[in-house]
Coordinates of C-alpha atoms in Angstrom, one line a residue:
M1 CA -11.8 -44.8 -49.9
R2 CA -11.3 -47.5 -47.3
A3 CA -7.9 -46.1 -46.4
A4 CA -9.3 -42.6 -45.8
P5 CA -8.6 -41.2 -42.3
S6 CA -12.1 -39.8 -42.0
P7 CA -15.5 -41.6 -42.2
V8 CA -16.7 -41.9 -45.8
I9 CA -20.1 -43.3 -46.9
V10 CA -21.4 -43.9 -50.4
V11 CA -25.2 -43.3 -50.8
G12 CA -27.2 -44.5 -53.8
Q13 CA -29.7 -42.4 -55.6
N14 CA -32.6 -44.0 -53.6
G15 CA -31.0 -42.8 -50.3
D16 CA -29.7 -46.2 -49.2
L17 CA -26.2 -46.6 -47.8
L18 CA -24.2 -48.6 -50.2
E19 CA -20.7 -48.6 -48.7
R20 CA -18.6 -47.2 -45.9
N21 CA -15.0 -47.4 -44.8
K22 CA -13.6 -48.8 -41.5
T23 CA -13.3 -45.4 -39.9
T24 CA -17.1 -45.0 -40.3
D25 CA -17.6 -48.2 -38.3
L26 CA -15.5 -46.8 -35.4
V27 CA -17.1 -43.4 -35.3
F28 CA -20.7 -44.1 -36.3
I29 CA -21.7 -47.6 -35.2
A30 CA -25.3 -47.2 -36.5
V31 CA -24.1 -46.6 -40.1
R32 CA -24.1 -49.9 -42.0
P33 CA -24.9 -50.9 -45.7
G34 CA -28.6 -51.2 -46.5
V35 CA -29.7 -48.6 -43.9
A36 CA -31.7 -45.6 -45.3
L37 CA -30.3 -42.2 -44.3
D38 CA -33.8 -41.2 -43.1
D39 CA -33.9 -44.1 -40.7
E40 CA -30.5 -44.3 -39.0
V41 CA -28.1 -41.7 -40.2
A42 CA -29.3 -38.2 -40.8
S43 CA -32.5 -36.8 -42.4
W44 CA -30.7 -33.6 -43.3
L45 CA -28.2 -35.6 -45.4
A46 CA -31.0 -37.6 -47.0
E47 CA -32.8 -34.4 -48.2
V48 CA -29.5 -33.2 -49.8
Q49 CA -29.1 -36.6 -51.4
R50 CA -32.6 -36.5 -52.9
A51 CA -32.0 -33.0 -54.1
N52 CA -28.9 -34.2 -55.9
A53 CA -27.0 -31.3 -54.3
R54 CA -23.2 -31.2 -54.7
Q55 CA -22.2 -28.7 -52.1
P56 CA -20.9 -29.4 -48.5
V57 CA -23.5 -29.4 -45.8
R58 CA -23.5 -29.6 -41.9
G59 CA -25.5 -31.5 -39.4
Q60 CA -25.4 -34.0 -36.6
I61 CA -25.0 -37.8 -36.9
A62 CA -25.2 -39.8 -33.7
R63 CA -25.1 -36.5 -31.7
R64 CA -21.9 -35.5 -33.4
S65 CA -21.5 -32.4 -35.4
S66 CA -20.3 -33.4 -38.9
P67 CA -19.8 -31.4 -42.1
A68 CA -20.3 -33.6 -45.1
P69 CA -18.4 -32.4 -48.3
A70 CA -19.7 -34.3 -51.3
T71 CA -17.7 -36.2 -53.9
P72 CA -20.2 -37.5 -56.6
P73 CA -19.3 -40.8 -58.5
D74 CA -21.2 -41.9 -61.5
D75 CA -24.4 -43.3 -60.0
A76 CA -24.1 -42.5 -56.4
M77 CA -22.8 -39.9 -54.0
A78 CA -19.8 -40.2 -51.6
W79 CA -20.0 -38.2 -48.4
W80 CA -16.9 -37.4 -46.3
L81 CA -18.1 -37.2 -42.7
L82 CA -15.7 -34.9 -40.7
D83 CA -16.3 -35.1 -36.9
E84 CA -16.2 -31.5 -35.6
T85 CA -17.5 -32.3 -32.1
M86 CA -14.1 -32.3 -30.4
E87 CA -13.0 -29.2 -32.3
Q88 CA -16.1 -27.3 -31.3
R89 CA -15.6 -28.4 -27.6
T90 CA -12.0 -27.4 -27.7
T91 CA -12.9 -24.0 -29.3
R92 CA -15.5 -23.4 -26.6
L93 CA -13.0 -24.3 -23.8
L94 CA -10.5 -21.9 -25.3
E95 CA -13.1 -19.2 -25.4
V96 CA -13.9 -19.9 -21.7
E97 CA -10.2 -19.8 -20.8
R98 CA -9.8 -16.5 -22.6
E99 CA -12.7 -15.0 -20.7
R100 CA -11.4 -16.3 -17.4
T101 CA -7.9 -15.0 -18.2
A102 CA -9.3 -11.6 -19.1
F103 CA -11.4 -11.6 -15.9
L104 CA -8.4 -12.5 -13.7
A105 CA -6.3 -9.8 -15.4
R106 CA -9.0 -7.2 -14.7
A107 CA -9.4 -8.5 -11.2
S108 CA -5.7 -8.1 -10.5
T109 CA -5.7 -4.5 -11.8
L110 CA -8.7 -3.5 -9.7
L111 CA -7.5 -5.3 -6.6
L112 CA -4.0 -3.8 -6.8
S113 CA -5.2 -0.3 -7.6
S114 CA -5.8 0.4 -3.9
M115 CA -3.8 -0.2 -0.8
N116 CA -6.9 0.2 1.3
L117 CA -8.0 -3.1 2.9
G118 CA -11.7 -2.1 3.0
R119 CA -11.6 -1.2 -0.7
C120 CA -9.9 -4.5 -1.6
M121 CA -12.7 -6.4 0.3
E122 CA -15.3 -4.5 -1.7
V123 CA -13.7 -5.2 -5.0
T124 CA -13.4 -8.8 -4.2
A125 CA -17.1 -9.1 -3.3
Q126 CA -18.2 -7.2 -6.4
L127 CA -16.1 -9.3 -8.8
A128 CA -17.0 -12.6 -7.2
A129 CA -20.7 -11.7 -7.3
E130 CA -20.4 -10.6 -10.9
C131 CA -18.7 -13.7 -12.4
L132 CA -18.6 -16.5 -9.8
G133 CA -21.9 -16.6 -8.0
D134 CA -25.2 -14.8 -7.5
A135 CA -23.9 -13.3 -4.2
A136 CA -20.5 -13.1 -2.4
V137 CA -19.6 -12.4 1.1
V138 CA -16.0 -11.5 2.1
I139 CA -15.1 -12.0 5.7
H140 CA -12.1 -10.6 7.4
P141 CA -10.3 -12.6 10.1
P142 CA -12.1 -12.0 13.4
K143 CA -11.0 -9.6 16.1
G144 CA -12.6 -10.8 19.3
T145 CA -16.1 -12.0 18.8
T146 CA -17.1 -9.8 15.8
L147 CA -16.7 -10.4 12.1
T148 CA -16.3 -7.6 9.5
T149 CA -18.1 -8.6 6.3
V150 CA -18.6 -7.1 2.9
T151 CA -21.6 -8.5 0.9
C152 CA -22.6 -8.0 -2.7
V153 CA -25.4 -9.4 -4.8
R154 CA -24.9 -9.6 -8.5
G155 CA -25.9 -6.2 -10.0
G156 CA -26.2 -4.6 -6.6
Q157 CA -24.1 -2.4 -4.3
V158 CA -21.6 -3.7 -1.7
V159 CA -22.8 -3.6 2.0
R160 CA -20.3 -3.4 4.8
D161 CA -21.4 -4.8 8.2
T162 CA -20.0 -6.0 11.5
V163 CA -21.8 -9.0 13.0
A164 CA -21.4 -11.1 16.1
A165 CA -21.5 -14.7 14.7
D166 CA -20.1 -18.1 15.5
L167 CA -17.5 -19.2 13.0
A168 CA -18.7 -22.7 13.4
S169 CA -22.1 -21.7 12.0
I170 CA -20.8 -22.3 8.5
P171 CA -18.8 -25.5 8.1
G172 CA -15.3 -24.7 6.9
L173 CA -15.4 -21.0 7.8
D174 CA -13.5 -21.3 11.0
V175 CA -10.7 -23.3 9.3
A176 CA -10.5 -20.7 6.4
L177 CA -10.2 -17.8 8.8
T178 CA -7.9 -19.2 11.5
W179 CA -5.6 -21.9 10.0
F180 CA -2.5 -21.7 7.8
P181 CA -1.8 -23.3 5.5
P182 CA -5.4 -22.8 4.6
A183 CA -7.8 -25.7 3.9
P184 CA -9.0 -26.2 0.4
L185 CA -12.4 -24.9 -0.9
H186 CA -15.2 -26.3 1.2
R187 CA -18.6 -27.2 -0.2
T188 CA -21.4 -26.4 2.2
D189 CA -24.9 -27.7 2.4
P190 CA -27.1 -24.8 1.3
A191 CA -29.7 -25.8 4.0
T192 CA -27.1 -25.1 6.7
V193 CA -26.1 -21.6 5.6
P194 CA -27.2 -19.2 8.4
D195 CA -29.4 -16.2 7.8
W196 CA -26.7 -13.7 8.6
I197 CA -24.7 -14.7 5.6
V198 CA -27.5 -14.7 3.1
P199 CA -28.3 -11.3 1.6
A200 CA -31.9 -10.1 1.8
G201 CA -34.0 -10.9 -1.2
L202 CA -31.5 -13.4 -2.8
G203 CA -34.0 -16.2 -2.6
P204 CA -33.5 -20.0 -2.1
I205 CA -29.8 -21.1 -2.1
G206 CA -28.9 -23.9 -4.4
S207 CA -25.2 -24.2 -3.7
A208 CA -22.6 -22.6 -1.4
V209 CA -18.8 -22.8 -1.1
V210 CA -16.4 -21.4 1.4
V211 CA -13.1 -20.3 -0.1
P212 CA -10.0 -19.4 1.9
L213 CA -8.2 -16.2 0.9
R214 CA -4.4 -16.7 1.3
G215 CA -1.6 -14.3 1.5
Q216 CA 1.7 -13.3 3.2
G217 CA 1.9 -16.5 5.3
M218 CA -1.4 -16.2 7.0
P219 CA -5.2 -16.2 6.2
S220 CA -6.3 -12.9 4.6
G221 CA -10.0 -13.8 5.0
A222 CA -12.6 -16.0 3.5
L223 CA -14.9 -15.8 0.5
V224 CA -18.4 -17.3 0.7
L225 CA -20.0 -17.8 -2.7
L226 CA -23.8 -18.4 -3.0
R227 CA -25.7 -19.5 -6.1
K228 CA -29.5 -19.6 -6.4
S229 CA -31.4 -22.9 -6.7
T230 CA -32.2 -22.0 -10.3
R231 CA -28.5 -22.1 -11.3
A232 CA -26.1 -25.0 -11.7
V233 CA -24.0 -26.0 -8.7
F234 CA -20.3 -25.3 -8.7
S235 CA -18.5 -27.8 -10.9
E236 CA -15.0 -29.1 -10.4
N237 CA -13.8 -26.8 -13.2
A238 CA -15.6 -23.8 -11.7
E239 CA -14.1 -24.5 -8.3
T240 CA -10.6 -24.5 -9.8
F241 CA -11.3 -21.1 -11.3
V242 CA -12.7 -19.8 -8.0
Q243 CA -9.5 -20.8 -6.2
L244 CA -7.4 -19.0 -8.8
F245 CA -9.4 -15.8 -8.2
A246 CA -9.2 -16.4 -4.5
A247 CA -5.4 -16.5 -4.8
H248 CA -5.4 -13.0 -6.4
A249 CA -7.8 -11.6 -3.9
G250 CA -6.0 -13.0 -0.9
A251 CA -2.6 -11.6 -2.1
A252 CA -4.1 -8.2 -2.7
M253 CA -5.9 -8.1 0.7
A254 CA -2.7 -9.3 2.5
T255 CA -0.7 -6.5 0.8
A256 CA -3.3 -3.9 1.7
R257 CA -3.4 -5.2 5.3
L258 CA 0.4 -5.0 5.5
H259 CA 0.4 -1.5 4.0
T260 CA -2.2 -0.4 6.6
E261 CA -0.2 -1.9 9.5
Q262 CA 3.0 -0.3 8.3
A263 CA 1.3 3.1 7.9
S264 CA 0.0 2.8 11.4
I265 CA 3.4 1.8 12.8
T266 CA 5.0 4.7 10.9
E267 CA 2.5 7.1 12.3
I268 CA 3.0 5.9 15.8
L269 CA 6.8 6.1 15.5
T270 CA 7.0 9.4 13.7
R271 CA 4.6 11.0 16.2
D272 CA 7.4 11.1 18.8
L273 CA 10.0 12.0 16.2
V274 CA 8.4 15.1 14.8
P275 CA 9.7 18.2 16.7
P276 CA 7.1 19.4 19.3
Q277 CA 5.0 22.5 19.2
L278 CA 6.8 25.1 21.3
H279 CA 5.2 27.5 23.7
E280 CA 5.9 30.3 26.2
V281 CA 7.5 29.3 29.5
D282 CA 7.8 31.8 32.4
G283 CA 7.3 34.7 30.0
I284 CA 10.1 33.5 27.6
E285 CA 9.0 32.9 24.1
F286 CA 10.0 29.7 22.4
A287 CA 9.2 29.3 18.7
G288 CA 10.3 26.6 16.3
G289 CA 9.9 25.6 12.7
Y290 CA 10.8 22.3 10.9
Q291 CA 10.8 21.2 7.3
P292 CA 12.1 17.7 6.2
S293 CA 14.2 17.4 3.1
A294 CA 11.5 15.4 1.2
T295 CA 7.9 16.5 1.0
T296 CA 6.8 12.8 1.4
E297 CA 8.6 12.5 4.7
R298 CA 7.6 13.9 8.1
V299 CA 10.9 13.3 9.9
G300 CA 14.6 13.6 9.2
G301 CA 17.9 14.3 10.8
D302 CA 17.2 17.8 12.1
F303 CA 15.4 18.2 15.4
Y304 CA 14.8 20.4 18.4
D305 CA 13.3 19.9 21.9
L306 CA 12.2 22.0 24.8
H307 CA 12.2 20.7 28.4
P308 CA 10.5 23.5 30.3
A309 CA 11.4 24.3 33.9
G310 CA 9.1 22.9 36.5
T311 CA 8.9 26.1 38.5
A312 CA 9.6 29.8 37.9
G313 CA 13.2 30.8 38.4
H314 CA 14.6 27.5 37.1
E315 CA 16.2 27.0 33.8
S316 CA 14.3 25.6 30.8
F317 CA 16.6 23.3 28.8
L318 CA 16.6 23.3 25.0
V319 CA 18.5 21.4 22.3
L320 CA 18.7 21.8 18.6
G321 CA 20.7 19.2 16.5
D322 CA 21.5 17.9 13.1
V323 CA 22.2 14.1 12.5
C324 CA 24.2 13.4 9.4
G325 CA 22.1 12.0 6.6
K326 CA 18.4 12.3 5.7
G327 CA 15.2 10.4 6.0
L328 CA 14.1 7.6 8.3
E329 CA 17.6 6.3 9.1
A330 CA 18.7 9.7 10.4
A331 CA 15.4 10.0 12.2
V332 CA 16.1 6.8 14.1
V333 CA 19.3 8.3 15.5
T334 CA 17.4 11.5 16.2
G335 CA 15.0 9.6 18.3
K336 CA 17.8 7.9 20.2
I337 CA 19.5 11.3 20.9
R338 CA 16.2 12.8 22.1
N339 CA 15.4 9.9 24.4
T340 CA 18.9 9.9 25.8
L341 CA 18.8 13.6 26.5
H342 CA 15.4 13.2 28.2
A343 CA 16.9 10.6 30.5
L344 CA 19.8 12.9 31.3
L345 CA 17.6 15.9 32.2
P346 CA 18.6 15.7 35.9
L347 CA 22.1 16.7 34.7
A348 CA 20.8 19.6 32.5
H349 CA 22.7 22.2 34.6
N350 CA 26.0 20.6 33.4
H351 CA 26.1 20.8 29.6
Q352 CA 29.6 19.2 29.3
R353 CA 28.6 16.2 31.3
I354 CA 25.5 15.6 29.2
L355 CA 27.6 15.8 26.0
T356 CA 30.1 13.3 27.4
M357 CA 27.4 10.8 28.3
L358 CA 25.5 11.3 25.0
N359 CA 28.7 10.8 23.1
S360 CA 29.3 7.5 24.9
A361 CA 25.8 6.3 24.2
L362 CA 26.1 7.0 20.5
L363 CA 29.5 5.3 20.3
G364 CA 28.1 2.3 22.0
S365 CA 25.2 1.8 19.6
H366 CA 25.3 0.1 16.2
H367 CA 24.7 3.4 14.4
T368 CA 27.5 5.0 12.5
R369 CA 26.0 8.4 12.3
F370 CA 27.2 11.5 14.1
A371 CA 25.4 14.7 15.2
T372 CA 26.1 18.3 15.9
L373 CA 24.2 20.0 18.7
V374 CA 23.5 23.2 20.5
F375 CA 22.3 23.2 24.1
A376 CA 20.5 26.2 25.6
S377 CA 19.4 26.8 29.2
A378 CA 17.2 29.8 29.6
V379 CA 15.9 31.5 32.8
R380 CA 14.3 34.9 33.6
E381 CA 16.5 37.3 35.6
G382 CA 14.4 40.4 36.1
P383 CA 13.4 41.9 32.7
D384 CA 16.2 40.0 30.9
V385 CA 16.7 36.4 30.0
R386 CA 20.0 34.7 30.8
L387 CA 21.1 32.0 28.3
R388 CA 23.8 29.4 28.8
L389 CA 24.8 28.2 25.3
T390 CA 27.0 25.2 24.4
N391 CA 27.9 24.4 20.8
A392 CA 29.0 20.9 19.9
G393 CA 30.2 21.2 16.3
H394 CA 27.2 23.1 15.2
L395 CA 26.6 26.5 13.5
P396 CA 27.0 29.4 16.0
P397 CA 23.8 30.7 17.7
L398 CA 22.9 34.2 16.5
I399 CA 21.8 36.9 18.9
V400 CA 19.4 39.5 17.4
R401 CA 19.8 42.8 19.4
N402 CA 17.1 45.5 19.5
D403 CA 19.2 47.9 17.4
G404 CA 19.4 45.3 14.5
T405 CA 22.9 44.1 15.4
V406 CA 23.4 40.3 14.9
D407 CA 26.1 38.7 17.1
E408 CA 27.5 35.2 17.1
A409 CA 27.6 33.4 20.5
R410 CA 31.1 32.6 21.4
T411 CA 30.9 28.9 21.9
R412 CA 32.6 26.1 20.1
G413 CA 33.0 22.3 20.5
R414 CA 33.3 18.9 18.9
L415 CA 30.5 17.0 17.3
V416 CA 29.2 13.9 19.1
G417 CA 29.3 10.2 18.0
V418 CA 32.8 10.2 16.4
L419 CA 35.6 10.5 18.9
P420 CA 36.0 8.9 22.4
T421 CA 35.9 12.3 24.0
V422 CA 34.0 15.5 23.3
H423 CA 34.7 19.0 24.5
A424 CA 32.8 22.2 24.2
N425 CA 32.8 25.6 26.0
T426 CA 29.7 27.1 27.4
T427 CA 29.0 30.8 27.1
V428 CA 26.5 33.0 28.8
V429 CA 24.4 35.5 26.9
R430 CA 21.9 38.0 28.2
L431 CA 18.8 39.0 26.2
A432 CA 17.2 42.3 26.9
P433 CA 13.4 42.6 26.5
G434 CA 12.5 41.9 22.9
E435 CA 15.9 40.5 21.9
S436 CA 16.2 37.0 20.5
C437 CA 18.6 34.1 20.0
L438 CA 18.3 32.0 16.9
L439 CA 19.4 28.4 16.7
Y440 CA 19.3 26.8 13.2
T441 CA 20.7 24.0 11.1
D442 CA 22.7 24.0 7.9
G443 CA 19.6 23.3 5.8
I444 CA 19.2 27.1 5.9
T445 CA 22.8 28.3 5.2
E446 CA 23.6 25.6 2.7
A447 CA 20.3 25.9 0.8
K448 CA 21.0 26.3 -2.9
G449 CA 19.0 28.7 -5.0
G450 CA 18.9 32.3 -6.0
P451 CA 18.6 33.7 -9.5
L452 CA 20.8 31.0 -11.1
G453 CA 19.9 28.3 -8.7
E454 CA 23.4 27.5 -7.6
A455 CA 24.2 30.0 -4.9
Y456 CA 24.1 29.2 -1.1
F457 CA 21.8 31.1 1.1
G458 CA 24.8 31.5 3.4
E459 CA 25.3 32.8 7.0
Q460 CA 25.7 36.4 5.9
R461 CA 22.4 36.5 4.1
L462 CA 20.8 34.9 7.2
K463 CA 22.3 37.7 9.4
D464 CA 21.0 40.3 7.0
V465 CA 17.5 38.8 7.3
L466 CA 17.7 38.7 11.1
S467 CA 18.9 42.3 11.3
E468 CA 15.5 43.3 9.8
C469 CA 13.7 41.2 12.5
A470 CA 14.9 43.2 15.5
G471 CA 12.2 43.5 18.2
I472 CA 9.6 41.2 16.5
P473 CA 8.1 38.1 18.1
G474 CA 10.0 34.8 17.9
E475 CA 7.3 33.1 15.8
A476 CA 7.5 35.9 13.3
I477 CA 11.3 35.5 13.1
V478 CA 11.0 31.8 12.5
E479 CA 8.3 32.3 9.9
R480 CA 10.2 35.0 8.0
V481 CA 13.4 32.9 7.9
H482 CA 11.5 29.9 6.6
M483 CA 9.7 32.0 4.0
L484 CA 12.8 33.7 2.6
A485 CA 14.7 30.4 2.5
A486 CA 11.8 28.7 0.6
E487 CA 11.8 31.6 -1.9
W488 CA 15.6 31.2 -2.3
I489 CA 15.4 27.5 -2.8
G490 CA 12.5 27.5 -5.3
D491 CA 12.1 24.0 -6.8
N492 CA 15.6 22.9 -5.8
Q493 CA 16.3 20.0 -3.5
H494 CA 17.3 21.0 0.1
D495 CA 18.4 19.4 3.3
D496 CA 16.3 19.2 6.5
I497 CA 15.6 22.6 8.0
A498 CA 15.1 23.4 11.6
V499 CA 14.9 26.8 13.3
L500 CA 14.4 27.7 16.9
A501 CA 14.0 31.2 18.4
I502 CA 14.3 32.2 22.1
T503 CA 12.9 35.7 22.8
A504 CA 12.9 37.7 25.9
P505 CA 9.5 39.1 26.9
R506 CA 9.0 42.6 25.4
H507 CA 7.1 43.9 28.5
Q508 CA 8.0 43.9 32.2
D509 CA 5.7 42.0 34.6
T510 CA 5.1 42.8 38.2
R511 CA 6.3 39.6 39.7

């Protein structure tokens, strides 16, 4: 018995302690021979002893939880006292850790389910109020003199607000919102918390902490946690957990902010890359249609532009082109070409010179993409429209006559952005009232589809479609070409598609 690793006591039939081992002396100092169980050890054990029970029992000795299995000798009873206090504490700590891990996992899922910054702030406030404090306030880094806040009381709804407040009104808030690396969690005297941060009806504040929200190399915001005076203050262990949650929330808010900024930048950049809405100039109808290769993208390698004449009797300059490739990289080159052509507008009367200078600009850039282009200069001459067309490696412009005949404009040339020199011939075409000229990209002619899904739409099929469009408005021609091409393609992938129609007015004016 004396060598047993656990405390062992031997109790006589009268309830007195007869013997104990050395381990008992270490764990239960008050337990010594001659002491009655009722007096010093445990009344619950004394009752079992008097009842002469032989089954294990549980209770507390010296504030320690101890099961006591019995081993009865001849005239006394030996009790093995197994200390469960540490085991119970460890079990509880494991339960708490499991709960916290599950909470963090749920928080991560909810926070990352939206790329909207406002929604991330709302979720952060809701989760923090639910599990970390009685109320939570999420504050976004300031813009000017105002603060964007999201407040939530446990069991309540989130409230968004914009307040004009001094960051120094809460100790630690200015550091959390403006410095990086961010300061650690800051305990704040509840008496100093200003009214603008305390939700209405919350009641007296017992404790408050300011927690920086970190992410992407800069402060994402700050989390202010409030607990009522009836609840325990934030312990060191609780503060560690709060900071773990703050790390998840800060990363999610930073990601959402970055996504918002990138979306805004993309919107601004693509706004100038999307082909413009065309309109009538000096009675000449200009109509265009564009469809990128992917439904998720707004821009690509196909483009067209119209630079209308400043006064009647002068040429309007048009360009339709196709940059090799798809998506944003091709769109960047598209933007460069369009900007260069805009700068060269004073030379619009000389198509060859514009091509030469554009070719030099592309060769001098770091881009390795080339482009095919068609230039068109259009002007009214009496009831007709005179077109000067220059083709630089592109598909031939198609002329739709009033009798349904479809002619190819006789202009050929080299593509731009590959060779040191570029040459192209310019041809002049006259459009009678109601006749049209169609410029298009190979997204139409090389579109695969049809009954078996493998046939090209082709130039001949396009000509057949146009022969049925004699005399109709340019917008109707563009719409019909796009509709029939879409029917042909079906669910297949396709290249960027751009179509531009130039139509002579169908009626004579009295200018």
